[in-house]
CSV table of C-alpha atoms in Angstrom, one decimal:
chain,number,residue,atom,x,y,z
A,1,MET,CA,0.0,0.0,0.0
A,2,ASP,CA,2.0,3.0,-1.3
A,3,GLN,CA,-0.8,5.6,-0.9
A,4,VAL,CA,-1.6,7.2,2.5
A,5,TRP,CA,-5.3,7.7,3.3
A,6,GLU,CA,-6.5,10.5,5.5
A,7,THR,CA,-9.7,10.3,7.5
A,8,ASP,CA,-11.7,12.4,9.9
A,9,GLN,CA,-12.8,9.5,12.0
A,10,LEU,CA,-11.0,6.9,14.1
A,11,PRO,CA,-11.6,3.5,12.5
A,12,GLY,CA,-13.1,0.8,14.6
A,13,ARG,CA,-14.6,-2.2,13.0
A,14,TRP,CA,-15.1,-0.2,9.8
A,15,LEU,CA,-13.3,2.5,7.9
A,16,HIS,CA,-15.3,4.8,5.5
A,17,HIS,CA,-13.2,6.3,2.7
A,18,ASP,CA,-14.2,7.9,-0.6
A,19,GLY,CA,-17.7,6.6,-0.4
A,20,ARG,CA,-16.7,3.0,0.3
A,21,ARG,CA,-16.8,1.0,3.5
A,22,TYR,CA,-13.8,-1.2,4.4
A,23,LEU,CA,-13.5,-3.8,7.1
A,24,TYR,CA,-10.6,-2.4,9.2
A,25,CYS,CA,-7.9,-4.9,10.1
A,26,SER,CA,-5.0,-2.7,11.2
A,27,GLY,CA,-3.8,-0.6,14.1
A,28,THR,CA,-2.9,-1.7,17.7
A,29,GLY,CA,-6.3,-1.2,19.5
A,30,TYR,CA,-6.4,-5.0,20.0
A,31,LEU,CA,-9.3,-4.9,22.5
A,32,GLY,CA,-11.3,-2.2,20.7
A,33,ILE,CA,-11.5,-0.1,23.8
A,34,ALA,CA,-11.6,3.2,21.9
A,35,HIS,CA,-15.0,2.1,20.5
A,36,ASN,CA,-16.3,0.2,23.5
A,37,PRO,CA,-19.6,1.8,24.8
A,38,ASP,CA,-19.2,0.4,28.3
A,39,PHE,CA,-15.7,1.8,28.6
A,40,ALA,CA,-17.0,5.1,27.2
A,41,ALA,CA,-19.6,5.3,29.9
A,42,LEU,CA,-16.9,4.8,32.6
A,43,LEU,CA,-14.8,7.5,30.9
A,44,ALA,CA,-17.8,9.9,31.0
A,45,GLU,CA,-18.0,9.4,34.7
A,46,GLY,CA,-14.3,10.2,35.0
A,47,LEU,CA,-14.6,13.3,32.9
A,48,ALA,CA,-17.5,14.5,35.0
A,49,ARG,CA,-15.3,14.1,38.1
A,50,TYR,CA,-11.8,15.1,36.9
A,51,GLY,CA,-12.4,17.2,33.8
A,52,THR,CA,-10.7,16.8,30.4
A,53,ASN,CA,-7.1,17.2,31.5
A,54,TYR,CA,-4.7,17.6,34.5
A,55,GLY,CA,-1.6,19.5,33.6
A,56,SER,CA,0.0,19.8,37.0
A,57,SER,CA,3.1,18.0,38.2
A,58,ARG,CA,2.3,14.9,40.3
A,59,ASN,CA,5.0,16.1,42.7
A,60,SER,CA,3.0,19.2,43.5
A,61,ASN,CA,1.5,20.0,46.9
A,62,LEU,CA,-2.0,18.8,45.7
A,63,ARG,CA,-2.2,15.2,44.5
A,64,LEU,CA,-5.1,13.3,43.1
A,65,ARG,CA,-5.7,9.9,44.7
A,66,ILE,CA,-6.6,8.2,41.5
A,67,TYR,CA,-3.0,7.9,40.5
A,68,ALA,CA,-2.0,5.9,43.6
A,69,GLU,CA,-5.2,3.9,43.2
A,70,ALA,CA,-4.4,3.0,39.6
A,71,GLU,CA,-0.8,2.1,40.5
A,72,ALA,CA,-1.9,-0.1,43.3
A,73,TYR,CA,-4.3,-1.8,40.9
A,74,LEU,CA,-1.5,-2.4,38.4
A,75,THR,CA,0.7,-4.1,41.1
A,76,ARG,CA,-2.2,-6.4,42.1
A,77,TRP,CA,-2.9,-7.3,38.5
A,78,THR,CA,0.6,-8.0,37.4
A,79,GLY,CA,2.3,-9.1,40.6
A,80,ALA,CA,4.9,-6.3,40.4
A,81,VAL,CA,6.2,-4.9,43.7
A,82,ALA,CA,5.6,-1.3,42.5
A,83,ALA,CA,4.2,0.6,39.5
A,84,LEU,CA,4.4,4.2,38.2
A,85,THR,CA,2.1,5.6,35.5
A,86,VAL,CA,3.2,8.3,33.1
A,87,SER,CA,1.8,10.1,30.0
A,88,SER,CA,3.1,7.7,27.3
A,89,GLY,CA,4.7,4.4,26.8
A,90,TYR,CA,7.7,6.1,25.2
A,91,LEU,CA,8.2,8.3,28.3
A,92,ALA,CA,8.0,5.1,30.4
A,93,GLY,CA,10.7,3.5,28.4
A,94,GLN,CA,13.0,6.6,28.3
A,95,MET,CA,12.5,7.4,32.0
A,96,ALA,CA,13.4,3.9,33.0
A,97,VAL,CA,16.4,3.5,30.6
A,98,LYS,CA,17.9,6.8,31.7
A,99,ALA,CA,17.5,5.9,35.3
A,100,LEU,CA,19.5,2.8,34.5
A,101,ALA,CA,22.2,4.6,32.5
A,102,LEU,CA,24.9,3.9,35.2
A,103,ALA,CA,23.6,0.5,36.3
A,104,GLY,CA,26.0,-1.4,34.0
A,105,ARG,CA,26.7,-2.1,30.4
A,106,PHE,CA,23.7,-2.4,28.1
A,107,GLU,CA,22.9,-5.7,26.3
A,108,TYR,CA,20.2,-5.2,23.6
A,109,ALA,CA,18.1,-8.0,22.1
A,110,PRO,CA,17.5,-7.8,18.4
A,111,GLY,CA,14.6,-5.5,17.4
A,112,THR,CA,14.4,-3.7,20.8
A,113,HIS,CA,12.0,-0.8,20.5
A,114,PRO,CA,13.5,2.7,20.4
A,115,ALA,CA,11.6,3.6,23.6
A,116,ALA,CA,14.1,1.5,25.5
A,117,TRP,CA,17.3,2.8,23.7
A,118,LEU,CA,19.7,4.7,25.9
A,119,THR,CA,21.4,6.2,22.8
A,120,ASP,CA,20.3,6.8,19.2
A,121,LEU,CA,22.4,4.0,17.8
A,122,PRO,CA,22.6,1.2,20.4
A,123,GLY,CA,24.1,-1.3,18.0
A,124,LEU,CA,21.3,-3.8,17.7
A,125,SER,CA,21.9,-6.9,15.7
A,126,SER,CA,19.2,-7.6,13.1
A,127,ALA,CA,20.8,-10.8,11.9
A,128,LEU,CA,20.4,-12.8,15.1
A,129,ARG,CA,17.3,-14.7,16.0
A,130,PHE,CA,16.1,-13.9,19.6
A,131,ASP,CA,16.8,-17.5,20.9
A,132,ASP,CA,20.3,-17.4,19.4
A,133,TRP,CA,21.0,-14.0,21.0
A,134,ALA,CA,19.7,-15.2,24.4
A,135,GLU,CA,22.0,-18.3,24.3
A,136,MET,CA,25.0,-16.2,23.3
A,137,LEU,CA,24.2,-13.7,26.0
A,138,LEU,CA,24.1,-16.3,28.7
A,139,GLU,CA,27.4,-17.8,27.6
A,140,LYS,CA,28.9,-14.3,27.6
A,141,LEU,CA,27.7,-13.4,31.1
A,142,HIS,CA,28.8,-16.7,32.6
A,143,ALA,CA,32.3,-16.4,31.0
A,144,SER,CA,32.9,-12.8,31.9
A,145,PRO,CA,33.9,-11.1,35.2
A,146,PRO,CA,31.0,-10.3,37.5
A,147,GLU,CA,30.3,-6.8,36.2
A,148,PRO,CA,26.8,-5.2,36.3
A,149,ALA,CA,24.7,-5.2,33.2
A,150,VAL,CA,21.3,-4.1,31.9
A,151,ILE,CA,19.6,-6.6,29.6
A,152,VAL,CA,17.0,-4.9,27.3
A,153,SER,CA,14.4,-6.6,25.1
A,154,ASN,CA,10.9,-6.5,23.8
A,155,SER,CA,8.5,-9.1,25.2
A,156,LEU,CA,7.6,-10.2,21.7
A,157,ASP,CA,8.0,-9.3,18.1
A,158,PRO,CA,4.8,-7.6,17.0
A,159,LEU,CA,6.0,-6.9,13.4
A,160,ARG,CA,7.0,-10.4,12.2
A,161,VAL,CA,5.0,-11.9,15.0
A,162,GLN,CA,7.0,-14.1,17.4
A,163,HIS,CA,6.4,-14.8,21.1
A,164,TYR,CA,9.8,-14.7,22.9
A,165,ASP,CA,10.7,-17.5,25.3
A,166,PHE,CA,12.2,-16.0,28.5
A,167,SER,CA,12.8,-19.3,30.3
A,168,TRP,CA,16.6,-18.7,29.8
A,169,THR,CA,16.4,-15.8,32.4
A,170,ARG,CA,16.1,-18.4,35.1
A,171,HIS,CA,19.8,-19.2,34.5
A,172,LEU,CA,21.1,-15.6,34.7
A,173,PRO,CA,24.2,-15.4,37.0
A,174,SER,CA,23.5,-14.2,40.5
A,175,ASP,CA,27.0,-13.0,41.3
A,176,ARG,CA,26.6,-9.5,39.9
A,177,PRO,CA,24.0,-6.7,39.8
A,178,LEU,CA,21.7,-7.4,36.8
A,179,THR,CA,18.6,-5.6,35.5
A,180,LEU,CA,16.2,-7.1,33.1
A,181,LEU,CA,14.3,-4.4,31.2
A,182,ILE,CA,11.5,-5.5,29.0
A,183,ASP,CA,9.1,-3.4,26.8
A,184,ASP,CA,5.8,-5.1,26.9
A,185,SER,CA,3.7,-2.6,24.9
A,186,HIS,CA,2.2,-5.0,22.5
A,187,GLY,CA,1.6,-7.8,25.0
A,188,PHE,CA,0.2,-5.9,28.0
A,189,GLY,CA,-3.5,-6.3,28.2
A,190,VAL,CA,-3.6,-9.2,25.8
A,191,THR,CA,-1.0,-11.8,26.8
A,192,GLY,CA,-0.2,-13.4,30.1
A,193,PRO,CA,-2.7,-14.5,32.9
A,194,ASN,CA,-5.8,-12.3,32.6
A,195,GLY,CA,-3.9,-10.0,30.2
A,196,ALA,CA,-1.3,-9.1,32.8
A,197,GLY,CA,1.5,-9.3,30.2
A,198,ILE,CA,5.0,-10.6,30.6
A,199,PHE,CA,5.7,-9.6,34.3
A,200,PRO,CA,4.0,-12.5,36.0
A,201,GLN,CA,5.5,-14.9,33.5
A,202,LEU,CA,9.1,-14.1,34.3
A,203,GLN,CA,11.2,-16.3,36.5
A,204,VAL,CA,14.6,-14.9,37.5
A,205,PRO,CA,17.1,-15.3,40.3
A,206,ASP,CA,16.2,-13.1,43.3
A,207,SER,CA,19.3,-11.0,42.6
A,208,VAL,CA,18.0,-9.9,39.2
A,209,ARG,CA,16.0,-6.7,39.2
A,210,VAL,CA,13.0,-6.8,36.8
A,211,VAL,CA,11.7,-3.6,35.1
A,212,VAL,CA,8.8,-3.8,32.6
A,213,VAL,CA,7.7,-0.7,30.6
A,214,SER,CA,4.6,-0.6,28.5
A,215,SER,CA,2.3,1.6,26.6
A,216,LEU,CA,-1.3,1.6,28.0
A,217,GLY,CA,-2.5,3.0,24.7
A,218,LYS,CA,-2.7,-0.2,22.7
A,219,ALA,CA,-4.8,-3.1,24.2
A,220,CYS,CA,-5.8,-1.0,27.2
A,221,GLY,CA,-6.9,2.0,25.3
A,222,ILE,CA,-5.5,4.5,27.8
A,223,PRO,CA,-3.3,7.4,26.6
A,224,GLY,CA,-0.4,6.7,28.9
A,225,GLY,CA,2.3,4.3,29.9
A,226,VAL,CA,3.5,2.4,33.0
A,227,VAL,CA,6.7,1.2,34.6
A,228,LEU,CA,6.5,-2.0,36.7
A,229,SER,CA,9.3,-3.3,38.8
A,230,SER,CA,10.3,-5.9,41.3
A,231,ASP,CA,12.3,-3.1,43.1
A,232,ALA,CA,10.2,-0.6,45.0
A,233,ASP,CA,13.3,1.6,45.4
A,234,PHE,CA,13.7,1.9,41.7
A,235,ILE,CA,10.1,3.2,41.3
A,236,THR,CA,10.7,5.6,44.2
A,237,GLY,CA,13.7,6.9,42.4
A,238,LEU,CA,11.7,7.5,39.3
A,239,GLN,CA,9.1,9.4,41.3
A,240,ARG,CA,11.8,11.7,42.6
A,241,SER,CA,13.4,12.3,39.3
A,242,ALA,CA,13.2,15.5,37.3
A,243,TYR,CA,11.8,13.6,34.3
A,244,PHE,CA,8.8,12.6,36.4
A,245,ALA,CA,8.3,15.9,38.1
A,246,ALA,CA,8.5,17.8,34.9
A,247,SER,CA,6.1,15.6,32.9
A,248,SER,CA,2.3,15.8,32.7
A,249,PRO,CA,0.5,12.7,34.0
A,250,ILE,CA,-2.2,10.6,32.4
A,251,VAL,CA,-5.5,12.3,32.1
A,252,PRO,CA,-7.1,11.2,35.4
A,253,ALA,CA,-10.5,10.5,33.8
A,254,TYR,CA,-9.0,7.6,31.9
A,255,LEU,CA,-7.5,6.0,35.1
A,256,HIS,CA,-10.9,6.4,36.7
A,257,ALA,CA,-12.3,4.3,33.9
A,258,PHE,CA,-9.3,1.9,33.8
A,259,VAL,CA,-9.6,0.7,37.5
A,260,ARG,CA,-13.3,0.1,37.0
A,261,ALA,CA,-13.2,-1.7,33.7
A,262,ALA,CA,-12.0,-5.2,34.6
A,263,PRO,CA,-15.2,-6.8,33.3
A,264,VAL,CA,-15.0,-4.8,30.1
A,265,TYR,CA,-11.4,-5.9,29.4
A,266,THR,CA,-12.2,-9.5,30.3
A,267,GLN,CA,-15.1,-9.7,27.8
A,268,ALA,CA,-13.0,-8.0,25.1
A,269,ARG,CA,-10.1,-10.5,25.6
A,270,GLN,CA,-12.6,-13.4,25.3
A,271,GLN,CA,-13.9,-12.0,22.0
A,272,LEU,CA,-10.4,-11.3,20.7
A,273,ALA,CA,-9.3,-14.8,21.7
A,274,ALA,CA,-12.2,-16.4,19.8
A,275,ASN,CA,-11.4,-14.3,16.7
A,276,VAL,CA,-7.8,-15.3,16.8
A,277,ARG,CA,-8.6,-19.0,17.1
A,278,GLN,CA,-11.1,-18.8,14.3
A,279,PHE,CA,-8.8,-17.1,11.9
A,280,SER,CA,-5.7,-19.1,12.8
A,281,GLU,CA,-7.6,-22.4,12.1
A,282,ALA,CA,-9.0,-21.0,8.8
A,283,VAL,CA,-5.6,-20.0,7.4
A,284,ALA,CA,-3.2,-22.5,9.0
A,285,ALA,CA,-2.9,-24.7,5.9
A,286,LEU,CA,-2.1,-21.8,3.6
A,287,ASP,CA,1.5,-21.3,4.8
A,288,LEU,CA,1.1,-17.6,4.2
A,289,PHE,CA,1.4,-16.1,7.7
A,290,GLN,CA,3.8,-16.0,10.6
A,291,MET,CA,1.6,-16.1,13.7
A,292,ALA,CA,1.8,-16.6,17.4
A,293,GLU,CA,-0.6,-18.4,19.7
A,294,ASP,CA,-3.4,-16.1,21.1
A,295,PHE,CA,-1.8,-13.0,19.4
A,296,PRO,CA,-4.1,-11.0,17.1
A,297,VAL,CA,-1.4,-10.1,14.5
A,298,PHE,CA,-0.6,-12.1,11.3
A,299,TYR,CA,2.5,-11.2,9.4
A,300,THR,CA,3.1,-12.1,5.7
A,301,PRO,CA,6.1,-11.3,3.6
A,302,ASN,CA,3.8,-11.2,0.6
A,303,ASN,CA,3.0,-7.4,0.4
A,304,ALA,CA,0.6,-8.0,-2.6
A,305,LEU,CA,-1.9,-9.3,-0.1
A,306,CYS,CA,-2.7,-5.7,0.9
A,307,GLY,CA,-3.8,-4.6,-2.5
A,308,PHE,CA,-5.8,-7.8,-3.1
A,309,LEU,CA,-7.7,-7.4,0.2
A,310,GLN,CA,-8.2,-3.7,-0.4
A,311,ALA,CA,-10.1,-4.6,-3.6
A,312,GLN,CA,-12.3,-6.8,-1.4
A,313,ASN,CA,-13.1,-3.8,0.9
A,314,ILE,CA,-10.7,-5.0,3.6
A,315,LEU,CA,-8.0,-2.7,4.8
A,316,ILE,CA,-4.9,-4.2,6.5
A,317,SER,CA,-1.6,-2.8,7.7
A,318,SER,CA,1.2,-2.4,5.2
A,319,PHE,CA,3.8,0.3,5.4
A,320,ALA,CA,7.6,0.8,5.7
A,321,TYR,CA,8.6,0.6,9.4
A,322,PRO,CA,10.2,2.1,11.4
A,323,THR,CA,11.5,4.6,8.9
A,324,PRO,CA,10.3,5.3,5.3
A,325,THR,CA,13.4,3.7,3.9
A,326,ASP,CA,12.9,0.4,5.8
A,327,ALA,CA,11.1,-2.7,4.3
A,328,ARG,CA,7.4,-2.8,4.2
A,329,ILE,CA,5.7,-4.8,7.0
A,330,THR,CA,2.3,-6.3,5.9
A,331,ARG,CA,0.0,-7.7,8.6
A,332,ILE,CA,-3.6,-8.5,9.3
A,333,VAL,CA,-4.6,-7.3,12.7
A,334,LEU,CA,-7.7,-8.5,14.4
A,335,SER,CA,-9.5,-6.8,17.2
A,336,ALA,CA,-12.3,-7.5,19.7
A,337,LEU,CA,-14.6,-5.3,17.6
A,338,HIS,CA,-14.6,-7.9,14.8
A,339,THR,CA,-17.5,-10.4,14.7
A,340,SER,CA,-17.2,-14.1,13.7
A,341,GLN,CA,-18.7,-13.1,10.3
A,342,ASP,CA,-16.0,-10.5,9.9
A,343,VAL,CA,-13.3,-13.1,10.6
A,344,ALA,CA,-14.8,-15.5,8.2
A,345,GLN,CA,-14.9,-12.8,5.5
A,346,VAL,CA,-11.3,-12.0,5.9
A,347,ALA,CA,-10.3,-15.7,5.9
A,348,GLU,CA,-12.3,-16.3,2.8
A,349,ALA,CA,-10.6,-13.4,1.0
A,350,VAL,CA,-7.2,-14.7,2.1
A,351,ARG,CA,-7.9,-18.1,0.7
A,352,ALA,CA,-8.9,-16.5,-2.5
A,353,PHE,CA,-5.6,-14.7,-2.6
A,354,ALA,CA,-3.7,-17.9,-2.0
A,355,ASP,CA,-5.6,-19.5,-4.9
A,356,HIS,CA,-4.8,-16.5,-7.0
A,357,MET,CA,-1.1,-16.8,-6.2
A,358,ALA,CA,-0.9,-20.6,-6.8
């Protein structure tokens, strides 16, 4: 898809463009919260109580209780010792990584998101598979002097779609200060027990500090981000930092809705899981997609699928990423807004494409 479309409405299940209606299978709103009427009602309650914005520092002499309430909710949900909310996932990543700048040498997994980069060019290897990188890193750590290190990775690959296996972190050396920093922006709200993401799935030696950063704006539909940690002192340090004091917080009305929306999220996850199972089973034999269990993104290296589906009034994701000079990434993205009939329609169109290409 070389052309860029502009619209005056946020797509949900459908996108209307130039007089035509397209089934929308793109974006990162996996749970469809932006168009969920039950969540909208909770948000309306929050707006009535807190207004449309809160531009003050959270370190001022007047503090809204909803922030501590939301952070306590996040710790109960994920099993983290402490949590801190901020105004974006990118800020969460940058705040955490800058706080760790002197915590040891940085070891980056392939494909680590720029939100977790300490420098503009951290030297990521694009040639290594994640599992190979993890094996090499363990060997390197166990063979080297006990110097501190910060290990940085995404929780999964949302572009070419791969769940990462973190069982190797159980074998990290315990004779040195180590921090495991993971960006869980695409998993949080969808993967893990009750959508709690990667944090409760990690098993590391007691000596390893865990820090998970995430956008809340994807599955959870909240314009903000979060830092989770096994180390309460690390979160306290972030709270006292100039980055935190000088940044605007999440709009409190959204957190009001968030802490009251557990049934909304549960129902949306159930619908999304059913959609993913249905589509996965329908296209499994085509050998067209790279997919991961229970994840609503389906990557194909065949970019022609985008134009074919567009002609069938289905719009999928297909653009160069992360820069305009990079390769195009083509993916079908399902959401909780899709019905079983929608999924069947997309699957049928994909099978027609496979027949066309045969």
